[in-house]
């Protein structure tokens, strides 16, 4: 019960990653207010978590909705200690992206996280400390095929965390990002159909040979929220199965072209 007496808001809570975060927070003793555009799934997730969870239908691009999300935490559970921002859209027409699409993606993926932090800070200050985790992505630091907008928004989140961490450190509020690699999600299911197929695609570039389980992302989030991470702020934690550690050679194409000198060893 590491988080007994703690209260959290989580956006994007209808996603597999968001619901795993909500579920693990409750299992660790916290009370949570879950926000998402999808009220059917979000409501079901909250009901499954019992009396320690509430769901508030939230469009994170609307300040009034973010206010209700935070006010619910304070009114129902007495305060606010943690913020987790996981809502995202994947709109990305690459070089054909319209200004309107850029605005929407930046609004959901970046500005909403910034506004959520701004609105949460006074409540965390009242508690004497707080912690924020923003879900970024491996896309924040690496280009990906057929993508432009989404990676730009995820890169911006690393800057948001770094700079918010500086601004809020003297109020004992820590801000970090978690960057998942390919993780089992509705988004991946929409694109690849089955988990088996997605696992086999991810196996090529995630050294551990599979997608992440949503719970593995949640584990990292809970660690960064906890006092075990009390000296960690303004940083990014990759939970990517080795994606960022692999260079292009790891895919194997160049392997046969690399000469092996016998005195230096043999090919494995
Ligand atoms: N799945 C992956 O491989 C992966 C990898 C890296 C990062 N992520 C990140 O994980 C998070 C969850 O994404 P996912 O992959 O599970 O996809 P997803 O589409 O299942 O989840 C996104 C969630 O955001 C919600 N949302 C979208 N617009 C919203 C709005 N305006 N207001 C409130 N909620 C809104 C959706 O309803 C949905 O529940 C995102 O931040 C995503 O960028 C996912």
PDB file of C-alpha atoms and ligand atoms in Angstrom:
ATOM      1  CA  UNK A   1       0.000   0.000   0.000  1.00  0.00           C
ATOM      2  CA  UNK A   2       2.757   2.356  -1.053  1.00  0.00           C
ATOM      3  CA  UNK A   3       0.243   4.994  -2.159  1.00  0.00           C
ATOM      4  CA  UNK A   4      -2.224   4.930   0.745  1.00  0.00           C
ATOM      5  CA  UNK A   5      -3.597   8.485   1.155  1.00  0.00           C
ATOM      6  CA  UNK A   6      -2.408   9.482  -2.338  1.00  0.00           C
ATOM      7  CA  UNK A   7      -4.755  10.814  -5.006  1.00  0.00           C
ATOM      8  CA  UNK A   8      -4.057  10.744  -8.742  1.00  0.00           C
ATOM      9  CA  UNK A   9      -5.649  11.905 -11.972  1.00  0.00           C
ATOM     10  CA  UNK A  10      -4.931   9.877 -15.103  1.00  0.00           C
ATOM     11  CA  UNK A  11      -5.874  10.962 -18.637  1.00  0.00           C
ATOM     12  CA  UNK A  12      -6.119   8.554 -21.546  1.00  0.00           C
ATOM     13  CA  UNK A  13      -7.458   6.186 -18.923  1.00  0.00           C
ATOM     14  CA  UNK A  14      -9.532   4.133 -21.361  1.00  0.00           C
ATOM     15  CA  UNK A  15      -6.380   2.961 -23.146  1.00  0.00           C
ATOM     16  CA  UNK A  16      -4.742  -0.306 -22.085  1.00  0.00           C
ATOM     17  CA  UNK A  17      -1.762   1.665 -20.746  1.00  0.00           C
ATOM     18  CA  UNK A  18      -3.964   4.225 -18.936  1.00  0.00           C
ATOM     19  CA  UNK A  19      -6.202   1.584 -17.402  1.00  0.00           C
ATOM     20  CA  UNK A  20      -3.174  -0.453 -16.254  1.00  0.00           C
ATOM     21  CA  UNK A  21      -1.833   2.687 -14.547  1.00  0.00           C
ATOM     22  CA  UNK A  22      -5.195   3.326 -12.852  1.00  0.00           C
ATOM     23  CA  UNK A  23      -5.462  -0.273 -11.775  1.00  0.00           C
ATOM     24  CA  UNK A  24      -1.941  -0.468 -10.329  1.00  0.00           C
ATOM     25  CA  UNK A  25      -2.404   2.849  -8.500  1.00  0.00           C
ATOM     26  CA  UNK A  26      -5.555   1.536  -6.835  1.00  0.00           C
ATOM     27  CA  UNK A  27      -3.827  -1.765  -6.004  1.00  0.00           C
ATOM     28  CA  UNK A  28      -1.106   0.292  -4.293  1.00  0.00           C
ATOM     29  CA  UNK A  29      -3.666   2.107  -2.155  1.00  0.00           C
ATOM     30  CA  UNK A  30      -4.240   5.308  -4.148  1.00  0.00           C
ATOM     31  CA  UNK A  31      -7.549   6.807  -5.144  1.00  0.00           C
ATOM     32  CA  UNK A  32      -7.808   7.798  -8.784  1.00  0.00           C
ATOM     33  CA  UNK A  33      -9.888   9.975 -11.046  1.00  0.00           C
ATOM     34  CA  UNK A  34      -9.765   8.631 -14.582  1.00  0.00           C
ATOM     35  CA  UNK A  35     -10.367  10.895 -17.573  1.00  0.00           C
ATOM     36  CA  UNK A  36     -10.895   9.989 -21.219  1.00  0.00           C
ATOM     37  CA  UNK A  37     -13.009  10.944 -24.207  1.00  0.00           C
ATOM     38  CA  UNK A  38     -14.337   7.391 -24.322  1.00  0.00           C
ATOM     39  CA  UNK A  39     -16.912   7.310 -21.563  1.00  0.00           C
ATOM     40  CA  UNK A  40     -18.079   3.744 -22.230  1.00  0.00           C
ATOM     41  CA  UNK A  41     -14.685   2.085 -21.769  1.00  0.00           C
ATOM     42  CA  UNK A  42     -13.453   4.658 -19.239  1.00  0.00           C
ATOM     43  CA  UNK A  43     -16.596   4.209 -17.140  1.00  0.00           C
ATOM     44  CA  UNK A  44     -16.195   0.422 -17.217  1.00  0.00           C
ATOM     45  CA  UNK A  45     -12.538   0.694 -16.153  1.00  0.00           C
ATOM     46  CA  UNK A  46     -13.484   2.893 -13.182  1.00  0.00           C
ATOM     47  CA  UNK A  47     -16.399   0.640 -12.152  1.00  0.00           C
ATOM     48  CA  UNK A  48     -14.050  -2.343 -12.186  1.00  0.00           C
ATOM     49  CA  UNK A  49     -11.771  -0.550  -9.718  1.00  0.00           C
ATOM     50  CA  UNK A  50     -14.529   0.027  -7.140  1.00  0.00           C
ATOM     51  CA  UNK A  51     -14.859   2.805  -4.588  1.00  0.00           C
ATOM     52  CA  UNK A  52     -11.301   4.091  -5.042  1.00  0.00           C
ATOM     53  CA  UNK A  53     -11.927   5.205  -8.617  1.00  0.00           C
ATOM     54  CA  UNK A  54     -14.093   7.746 -10.402  1.00  0.00           C
ATOM     55  CA  UNK A  55     -14.465   8.354 -14.106  1.00  0.00           C
ATOM     56  CA  UNK A  56     -14.986  11.819 -15.590  1.00  0.00           C
ATOM     57  CA  UNK A  57     -15.621  12.097 -19.313  1.00  0.00           C
ATOM     58  CA  UNK A  58     -12.857  14.460 -20.318  1.00  0.00           C
ATOM     59  CA  UNK A  59     -11.865  16.100 -23.562  1.00  0.00           C
ATOM     60  CA  UNK A  60      -8.329  17.143 -22.643  1.00  0.00           C
ATOM     61  CA  UNK A  61      -8.445  20.002 -25.165  1.00  0.00           C
ATOM     62  CA  UNK A  62     -11.142  21.696 -23.060  1.00  0.00           C
ATOM     63  CA  UNK A  63      -9.991  23.629 -20.012  1.00  0.00           C
ATOM     64  CA  UNK A  64     -13.427  23.307 -18.427  1.00  0.00           C
ATOM     65  CA  UNK A  65     -13.166  19.492 -18.640  1.00  0.00           C
ATOM     66  CA  UNK A  66      -9.681  19.500 -17.071  1.00  0.00           C
ATOM     67  CA  UNK A  67     -11.061  21.678 -14.261  1.00  0.00           C
ATOM     68  CA  UNK A  68     -13.843  19.170 -13.574  1.00  0.00           C
ATOM     69  CA  UNK A  69     -11.322  16.292 -13.608  1.00  0.00           C
ATOM     70  CA  UNK A  70      -9.142  17.962 -10.997  1.00  0.00           C
ATOM     71  CA  UNK A  71     -12.044  19.339  -8.955  1.00  0.00           C
ATOM     72  CA  UNK A  72     -13.445  15.804  -8.749  1.00  0.00           C
ATOM     73  CA  UNK A  73     -10.186  14.536  -7.242  1.00  0.00           C
ATOM     74  CA  UNK A  74     -10.191  17.306  -4.656  1.00  0.00           C
ATOM     75  CA  UNK A  75     -13.917  17.117  -3.851  1.00  0.00           C
ATOM     76  CA  UNK A  76     -14.202  13.319  -3.739  1.00  0.00           C
ATOM     77  CA  UNK A  77     -10.809  12.319  -2.359  1.00  0.00           C
ATOM     78  CA  UNK A  78      -9.577  15.430  -0.524  1.00  0.00           C
ATOM     79  CA  UNK A  79      -6.629  16.616  -2.626  1.00  0.00           C
ATOM     80  CA  UNK A  80      -4.245  15.786  -5.450  1.00  0.00           C
ATOM     81  CA  UNK A  81      -0.735  14.298  -5.362  1.00  0.00           C
ATOM     82  CA  UNK A  82      -0.107  12.781  -8.790  1.00  0.00           C
ATOM     83  CA  UNK A  83      -0.853  13.563 -12.419  1.00  0.00           C
ATOM     84  CA  UNK A  84      -0.422  11.061 -15.246  1.00  0.00           C
ATOM     85  CA  UNK A  85      -0.993  12.310 -18.778  1.00  0.00           C
ATOM     86  CA  UNK A  86      -1.518   9.512 -21.316  1.00  0.00           C
ATOM     87  CA  UNK A  87      -4.177  10.822 -23.734  1.00  0.00           C
ATOM     88  CA  UNK A  88      -3.010  11.005 -27.332  1.00  0.00           C
ATOM     89  CA  UNK A  89      -4.149  11.106 -30.934  1.00  0.00           C
ATOM     90  CA  UNK A  90      -2.207   9.613 -33.800  1.00  0.00           C
ATOM     91  CA  UNK A  91      -3.374  11.921 -36.611  1.00  0.00           C
ATOM     92  CA  UNK A  92      -0.462  12.148 -39.015  1.00  0.00           C
ATOM     93  CA  UNK A  93      -0.705  12.947 -42.729  1.00  0.00           C
ATOM     94  CA  UNK A  94       3.064  13.490 -42.869  1.00  0.00           C
ATOM     95  CA  UNK A  95       3.857  16.135 -45.505  1.00  0.00           C
ATOM     96  CA  UNK A  96       0.135  16.579 -46.290  1.00  0.00           C
ATOM     97  CA  UNK A  97      -0.817  17.438 -42.713  1.00  0.00           C
ATOM     98  CA  UNK A  98      -3.059  20.491 -42.574  1.00  0.00           C
ATOM     99  CA  UNK A  99      -2.620  23.324 -40.117  1.00  0.00           C
ATOM    100  CA  UNK A 100      -5.853  22.251 -38.484  1.00  0.00           C
ATOM    101  CA  UNK A 101      -4.500  18.689 -37.989  1.00  0.00           C
ATOM    102  CA  UNK A 102      -1.245  20.048 -36.559  1.00  0.00           C
ATOM    103  CA  UNK A 103      -3.193  22.203 -34.110  1.00  0.00           C
ATOM    104  CA  UNK A 104      -5.354  19.274 -33.035  1.00  0.00           C
ATOM    105  CA  UNK A 105      -2.429  16.891 -32.499  1.00  0.00           C
ATOM    106  CA  UNK A 106      -0.437  19.491 -30.593  1.00  0.00           C
ATOM    107  CA  UNK A 107      -3.512  20.381 -28.536  1.00  0.00           C
ATOM    108  CA  UNK A 108      -4.302  16.805 -27.425  1.00  0.00           C
ATOM    109  CA  UNK A 109      -0.756  15.472 -27.131  1.00  0.00           C
ATOM    110  CA  UNK A 110       1.159  18.471 -25.776  1.00  0.00           C
ATOM    111  CA  UNK A 111      -0.869  21.506 -24.722  1.00  0.00           C
ATOM    112  CA  UNK A 112      -3.332  19.392 -22.756  1.00  0.00           C
ATOM    113  CA  UNK A 113      -0.484  17.921 -20.690  1.00  0.00           C
ATOM    114  CA  UNK A 114       0.876  21.406 -20.023  1.00  0.00           C
ATOM    115  CA  UNK A 115      -2.533  22.726 -18.972  1.00  0.00           C
ATOM    116  CA  UNK A 116      -3.143  19.716 -16.762  1.00  0.00           C
ATOM    117  CA  UNK A 117       0.129  20.353 -14.944  1.00  0.00           C
ATOM    118  CA  UNK A 118      -0.628  24.078 -14.584  1.00  0.00           C
ATOM    119  CA  UNK A 119      -4.032  23.342 -13.116  1.00  0.00           C
ATOM    120  CA  UNK A 120      -2.749  20.595 -10.788  1.00  0.00           C
ATOM    121  CA  UNK A 121       0.171  22.551  -9.312  1.00  0.00           C
ATOM    122  CA  UNK A 122      -1.752  24.643  -6.741  1.00  0.00           C
ATOM    123  CA  UNK A 123      -3.302  21.468  -5.325  1.00  0.00           C
ATOM    124  CA  UNK A 124       0.046  19.673  -5.135  1.00  0.00           C
ATOM    125  CA  UNK A 125       1.569  22.692  -3.449  1.00  0.00           C
ATOM    126  CA  UNK A 126      -1.166  22.440  -0.813  1.00  0.00           C
ATOM    127  CA  UNK A 127      -0.052  18.836  -0.173  1.00  0.00           C
ATOM    128  CA  UNK A 128       3.603  19.921   0.138  1.00  0.00           C
ATOM    129  CA  UNK A 129       4.824  17.846  -2.831  1.00  0.00           C
ATOM    130  CA  UNK A 130       3.700  16.089  -5.992  1.00  0.00           C
ATOM    131  CA  UNK A 131       4.753  14.071  -9.000  1.00  0.00           C
ATOM    132  CA  UNK A 132       3.824  14.136 -12.671  1.00  0.00           C
ATOM    133  CA  UNK A 133       4.458  11.475 -15.302  1.00  0.00           C
ATOM    134  CA  UNK A 134       3.770  12.194 -18.954  1.00  0.00           C
ATOM    135  CA  UNK A 135       3.590   9.292 -21.401  1.00  0.00           C
ATOM    136  CA  UNK A 136       5.917  10.165 -24.278  1.00  0.00           C
ATOM    137  CA  UNK A 137       7.242   7.520 -26.708  1.00  0.00           C
ATOM    138  CA  UNK A 138      10.285   6.094 -28.426  1.00  0.00           C
ATOM    139  CA  UNK A 139       9.105   8.440 -31.217  1.00  0.00           C
ATOM    140  CA  UNK A 140      10.327  11.352 -29.089  1.00  0.00           C
ATOM    141  CA  UNK A 141      13.953  10.562 -29.907  1.00  0.00           C
ATOM    142  CA  UNK A 142      13.782   8.432 -33.070  1.00  0.00           C
ATOM    143  CA  UNK A 143      12.242   9.007 -36.475  1.00  0.00           C
ATOM    144  CA  UNK A 144       9.736   6.390 -37.612  1.00  0.00           C
ATOM    145  CA  UNK A 145       8.476   5.406 -41.065  1.00  0.00           C
ATOM    146  CA  UNK A 146       5.441   7.343 -42.346  1.00  0.00           C
ATOM    147  CA  UNK A 147       5.275   9.616 -39.355  1.00  0.00           C
ATOM    148  CA  UNK A 148       5.883  13.312 -38.781  1.00  0.00           C
ATOM    149  CA  UNK A 149       3.289  14.889 -36.501  1.00  0.00           C
ATOM    150  CA  UNK A 150       3.101  12.287 -33.737  1.00  0.00           C
ATOM    151  CA  UNK A 151       6.888  12.147 -33.149  1.00  0.00           C
ATOM    152  CA  UNK A 152       7.054  15.949 -33.050  1.00  0.00           C
ATOM    153  CA  UNK A 153       4.385  16.032 -30.354  1.00  0.00           C
ATOM    154  CA  UNK A 154       6.177  13.348 -28.350  1.00  0.00           C
ATOM    155  CA  UNK A 155       9.523  15.179 -28.601  1.00  0.00           C
ATOM    156  CA  UNK A 156       7.815  18.294 -27.265  1.00  0.00           C
ATOM    157  CA  UNK A 157       6.723  16.361 -24.180  1.00  0.00           C
ATOM    158  CA  UNK A 158      10.340  15.717 -23.209  1.00  0.00           C
ATOM    159  CA  UNK A 159      10.899  19.484 -23.291  1.00  0.00           C
ATOM    160  CA  UNK A 160       7.739  20.041 -21.295  1.00  0.00           C
ATOM    161  CA  UNK A 161       8.955  17.649 -18.592  1.00  0.00           C
ATOM    162  CA  UNK A 162      12.502  19.052 -18.474  1.00  0.00           C
ATOM    163  CA  UNK A 163      11.374  22.653 -18.158  1.00  0.00           C
ATOM    164  CA  UNK A 164       8.426  22.032 -15.832  1.00  0.00           C
ATOM    165  CA  UNK A 165      10.780  20.041 -13.617  1.00  0.00           C
ATOM    166  CA  UNK A 166      13.046  23.074 -13.319  1.00  0.00           C
ATOM    167  CA  UNK A 167      10.181  25.437 -12.627  1.00  0.00           C
ATOM    168  CA  UNK A 168       8.528  23.211 -10.024  1.00  0.00           C
ATOM    169  CA  UNK A 169      11.536  21.746  -8.208  1.00  0.00           C
ATOM    170  CA  UNK A 170      11.472  24.325  -5.426  1.00  0.00           C
ATOM    171  CA  UNK A 171       7.880  23.302  -4.727  1.00  0.00           C
ATOM    172  CA  UNK A 172       8.930  19.659  -4.412  1.00  0.00           C
ATOM    173  CA  UNK A 173       7.040  18.660  -7.538  1.00  0.00           C
ATOM    174  CA  UNK A 174       8.847  16.218  -9.825  1.00  0.00           C
ATOM    175  CA  UNK A 175       8.054  15.881 -13.532  1.00  0.00           C
ATOM    176  CA  UNK A 176       9.261  13.021 -15.730  1.00  0.00           C
ATOM    177  CA  UNK A 177       8.333  11.216 -18.930  1.00  0.00           C
ATOM    178  CA  UNK A 178       8.042   7.507 -19.628  1.00  0.00           C
ATOM    179  CA  UNK A 179       8.770   6.517 -23.227  1.00  0.00           C
ATOM    180  CA  UNK A 180       7.202   3.201 -24.132  1.00  0.00           C
ATOM    181  CA  UNK A 181       8.332   1.154 -27.065  1.00  0.00           C
ATOM    182  CA  UNK A 182       5.685  -0.719 -29.015  1.00  0.00           C
ATOM    183  CA  UNK A 183       3.098  -1.710 -26.426  1.00  0.00           C
ATOM    184  CA  UNK A 184      -0.040  -3.812 -26.720  1.00  0.00           C
ATOM    185  CA  UNK A 185      -2.828  -1.263 -27.161  1.00  0.00           C
ATOM    186  CA  UNK A 186      -6.021  -0.577 -29.057  1.00  0.00           C
ATOM    187  CA  UNK A 187      -3.952   1.602 -31.357  1.00  0.00           C
ATOM    188  CA  UNK A 188      -1.682  -1.339 -32.254  1.00  0.00           C
ATOM    189  CA  UNK A 189      -4.695  -3.667 -32.476  1.00  0.00           C
ATOM    190  CA  UNK A 190      -6.323  -1.247 -34.957  1.00  0.00           C
ATOM    191  CA  UNK A 191      -3.197  -1.353 -37.157  1.00  0.00           C
ATOM    192  CA  UNK A 192      -2.029  -4.981 -36.882  1.00  0.00           C
ATOM    193  CA  UNK A 193      -5.187  -6.907 -36.031  1.00  0.00           C
ATOM    194  CA  UNK A 194      -3.771  -9.391 -33.569  1.00  0.00           C
ATOM    195  CA  UNK A 195      -1.250  -9.359 -30.776  1.00  0.00           C
ATOM    196  CA  UNK A 196       0.655 -12.252 -32.364  1.00  0.00           C
ATOM    197  CA  UNK A 197       1.153 -10.316 -35.598  1.00  0.00           C
ATOM    198  CA  UNK A 198       2.177  -7.153 -33.749  1.00  0.00           C
ATOM    199  CA  UNK A 199       4.597  -9.155 -31.574  1.00  0.00           C
ATOM    200  CA  UNK A 200       6.252 -10.593 -34.654  1.00  0.00           C
ATOM    201  CA  UNK A 201       6.644  -7.131 -36.251  1.00  0.00           C
ATOM    202  CA  UNK A 202       8.021  -5.628 -33.024  1.00  0.00           C
ATOM    203  CA  UNK A 203      10.414  -8.542 -32.550  1.00  0.00           C
ATOM    204  CA  UNK A 204      12.591  -7.160 -35.349  1.00  0.00           C
ATOM    205  CA  UNK A 205      13.436  -3.954 -33.530  1.00  0.00           C
ATOM    206  CA  UNK A 206      12.737  -4.540 -29.842  1.00  0.00           C
ATOM    207  CA  UNK A 207      15.604  -6.654 -28.570  1.00  0.00           C
ATOM    208  CA  UNK A 208      13.379  -8.502 -26.123  1.00  0.00           C
ATOM    209  CA  UNK A 209      11.445  -9.777 -29.124  1.00  0.00           C
ATOM    210  CA  UNK A 210       7.884  -8.704 -28.356  1.00  0.00           C
ATOM    211  CA  UNK A 211       5.551  -5.835 -27.552  1.00  0.00           C
ATOM    212  CA  UNK A 212       5.543  -4.437 -24.029  1.00  0.00           C
ATOM    213  CA  UNK A 213       2.660  -5.432 -21.798  1.00  0.00           C
ATOM    214  CA  UNK A 214       0.702  -2.314 -20.683  1.00  0.00           C
ATOM    215  CA  UNK A 215       1.445  -3.329 -17.080  1.00  0.00           C
ATOM    216  CA  UNK A 216       5.178  -2.972 -17.752  1.00  0.00           C
ATOM    217  CA  UNK A 217       4.617   0.669 -18.705  1.00  0.00           C
ATOM    218  CA  UNK A 218       2.468   1.153 -15.595  1.00  0.00           C
ATOM    219  CA  UNK A 219       5.242  -0.301 -13.401  1.00  0.00           C
ATOM    220  CA  UNK A 220       7.637   2.404 -14.609  1.00  0.00           C
ATOM    221  CA  UNK A 221       5.032   5.126 -14.090  1.00  0.00           C
ATOM    222  CA  UNK A 222       4.367   4.024 -10.511  1.00  0.00           C
ATOM    223  CA  UNK A 223       8.079   3.916  -9.798  1.00  0.00           C
ATOM    224  CA  UNK A 224       8.527   7.520 -10.987  1.00  0.00           C
ATOM    225  CA  UNK A 225       5.530   8.670  -8.956  1.00  0.00           C
ATOM    226  CA  UNK A 226       6.834   6.969  -5.832  1.00  0.00           C
ATOM    227  CA  UNK A 227       9.282   8.171  -3.187  1.00  0.00           C
ATOM    228  CA  UNK A 228      11.693   5.531  -4.515  1.00  0.00           C
ATOM    229  CA  UNK A 229      12.267   8.045  -7.327  1.00  0.00           C
ATOM    230  CA  UNK A 230      12.546  11.003  -4.951  1.00  0.00           C
ATOM    231  CA  UNK A 231      15.709  12.357  -6.623  1.00  0.00           C
ATOM    232  CA  UNK A 232      14.585  11.827 -10.216  1.00  0.00           C
ATOM    233  CA  UNK A 233      13.100  14.773 -12.070  1.00  0.00           C
ATOM    234  CA  UNK A 234      13.209  16.204 -15.578  1.00  0.00           C
ATOM    235  CA  UNK A 235      14.247  12.919 -17.142  1.00  0.00           C
ATOM    236  CA  UNK A 236      12.893  10.319 -19.534  1.00  0.00           C
ATOM    237  CA  UNK A 237      12.645   6.625 -18.716  1.00  0.00           C
ATOM    238  CA  UNK A 238      12.572   4.355 -21.771  1.00  0.00           C
ATOM    239  CA  UNK A 239      10.519   1.179 -21.364  1.00  0.00           C
ATOM    240  CA  UNK A 240      11.205  -0.110 -24.815  1.00  0.00           C
ATOM    241  CA  UNK A 241      12.568  -3.662 -24.692  1.00  0.00           C
ATOM    242  CA  UNK A 242      15.918  -2.453 -25.997  1.00  0.00           C
ATOM    243  CA  UNK A 243      14.564  -0.456 -28.990  1.00  0.00           C
ATOM    244  CA  UNK A 244      16.759   2.586 -28.324  1.00  0.00           C
ATOM    245  CA  UNK A 245      19.825   0.443 -27.721  1.00  0.00           C
ATOM    246  CA  UNK A 246      19.606  -1.189 -31.147  1.00  0.00           C
ATOM    247  CA  UNK A 247      21.335   0.447 -34.091  1.00  0.00           C
ATOM    248  CA  UNK A 248      20.549  -0.295 -37.750  1.00  0.00           C
ATOM    249  CA  UNK A 249      23.163  -3.095 -37.781  1.00  0.00           C
ATOM    250  CA  UNK A 250      21.108  -5.024 -35.249  1.00  0.00           C
ATOM    251  CA  UNK A 251      18.628  -5.811 -38.024  1.00  0.00           C
ATOM    252  CA  UNK A 252      21.304  -8.008 -39.542  1.00  0.00           C
ATOM    253  CA  UNK A 253      21.537  -6.776 -43.124  1.00  0.00           C
ATOM    254  CA  UNK A 254      25.111  -5.552 -42.741  1.00  0.00           C
ATOM    255  CA  UNK A 255      26.259  -8.528 -40.701  1.00  0.00           C
ATOM    256  CA  UNK A 256      27.581 -10.672 -43.526  1.00  0.00           C
ATOM    257  CA  UNK A 257      29.548  -7.728 -44.876  1.00  0.00           C
ATOM    258  CA  UNK A 258      31.535  -7.245 -41.681  1.00  0.00           C
ATOM    259  CA  UNK A 259      34.816  -9.167 -42.020  1.00  0.00           C
ATOM    260  CA  UNK A 260      35.865 -11.228 -39.006  1.00  0.00           C
ATOM    261  CA  UNK A 261      39.583 -11.374 -38.212  1.00  0.00           C
ATOM    262  CA  UNK A 262      40.317 -14.812 -36.732  1.00  0.00           C
ATOM    263  CA  UNK A 263      42.544 -13.453 -33.943  1.00  0.00           C
ATOM    264  CA  UNK A 264      39.679 -11.251 -32.774  1.00  0.00           C
ATOM    265  CA  UNK A 265      37.248 -14.085 -32.394  1.00  0.00           C
ATOM    266  CA  UNK A 266      34.617 -15.898 -34.345  1.00  0.00           C
ATOM    267  CA  UNK A 267      31.172 -15.038 -35.477  1.00  0.00           C
ATOM    268  CA  UNK A 268      28.588 -16.188 -32.945  1.00  0.00           C
TER     269      UNK A 268
HETATM  270  N1  LIG B   1       0.900   1.630 -27.864  1.00  0.00           N
HETATM  271  C1  LIG B   1       2.155   1.956 -28.086  1.00  0.00           C
HETATM  272  O1  LIG B   1       2.929   1.220 -28.716  1.00  0.00           O
HETATM  273  C2  LIG B   1       2.668   3.247 -27.543  1.00  0.00           C
HETATM  274  C3  LIG B   1       4.036   3.512 -27.666  1.00  0.00           C
HETATM  275  C4  LIG B   1       4.535   4.704 -27.159  1.00  0.00           C
HETATM  276  C5  LIG B   1       3.673   5.594 -26.519  1.00  0.00           C
HETATM  277  N2  LIG B   1       2.335   5.303 -26.415  1.00  0.00           N
HETATM  278  C6  LIG B   1       1.491   6.272 -25.735  1.00  0.00           C
HETATM  279  O2  LIG B   1       0.627   5.590 -24.822  1.00  0.00           O
HETATM  280  C7  LIG B   1      -0.551   6.386 -24.616  1.00  0.00           C
HETATM  281  C8  LIG B   1      -1.790   5.523 -24.811  1.00  0.00           C
HETATM  282  O3  LIG B   1      -1.914   5.256 -26.214  1.00  0.00           O
HETATM  283  P1  LIG B   1      -2.309   3.839 -26.832  1.00  0.00           P
HETATM  284  O4  LIG B   1      -1.217   3.430 -27.731  1.00  0.00           O
HETATM  285  O5  LIG B   1      -2.777   2.927 -25.772  1.00  0.00           O
HETATM  286  O6  LIG B   1      -3.513   4.241 -27.838  1.00  0.00           O
HETATM  287  P2  LIG B   1      -5.079   4.399 -27.589  1.00  0.00           P
HETATM  288  O7  LIG B   1      -5.636   5.021 -28.825  1.00  0.00           O
HETATM  289  O8  LIG B   1      -5.679   3.109 -27.153  1.00  0.00           O
HETATM  290  O9  LIG B   1      -5.163   5.413 -26.361  1.00  0.00           O
HETATM  291  C9  LIG B   1      -5.265   6.804 -26.490  1.00  0.00           C
HETATM  292  C10 LIG B   1      -6.332   7.269 -25.521  1.00  0.00           C
HETATM  293  O10 LIG B   1      -6.416   8.693 -25.546  1.00  0.00           O
HETATM  294  C11 LIG B   1      -7.795   9.042 -25.547  1.00  0.00           C
HETATM  295  N3  LIG B   1      -7.992  10.374 -26.137  1.00  0.00           N
HETATM  296  C12 LIG B   1      -7.770  10.756 -27.420  1.00  0.00           C
HETATM  297  N4  LIG B   1      -8.113  12.051 -27.578  1.00  0.00           N
HETATM  298  C13 LIG B   1      -8.544  12.495 -26.363  1.00  0.00           C
HETATM  299  C14 LIG B   1      -9.039  13.733 -25.886  1.00  0.00           C
HETATM  300  N5  LIG B   1      -9.179  14.816 -26.694  1.00  0.00           N
HETATM  301  N6  LIG B   1      -9.384  13.830 -24.591  1.00  0.00           N
HETATM  302  C15 LIG B   1      -9.271  12.752 -23.761  1.00  0.00           C
HETATM  303  N7  LIG B   1      -8.837  11.558 -24.160  1.00  0.00           N
HETATM  304  C16 LIG B   1      -8.478  11.427 -25.460  1.00  0.00           C
HETATM  305  C17 LIG B   1      -8.477   7.955 -26.366  1.00  0.00           C
HETATM  306  O11 LIG B   1      -9.877   7.897 -26.136  1.00  0.00           O
HETATM  307  C18 LIG B   1      -7.725   6.716 -25.906  1.00  0.00           C
HETATM  308  O12 LIG B   1      -8.332   6.114 -24.787  1.00  0.00           O
HETATM  309  C19 LIG B   1      -0.426   7.565 -25.589  1.00  0.00           C
HETATM  310  O13 LIG B   1       0.120   8.675 -24.921  1.00  0.00           O
HETATM  311  C20 LIG B   1       0.539   7.037 -26.628  1.00  0.00           C
HETATM  312  O14 LIG B   1       1.197   8.091 -27.309  1.00  0.00           O
HETATM  313  C21 LIG B   1       1.827   4.149 -26.916  1.00  0.00           C
END
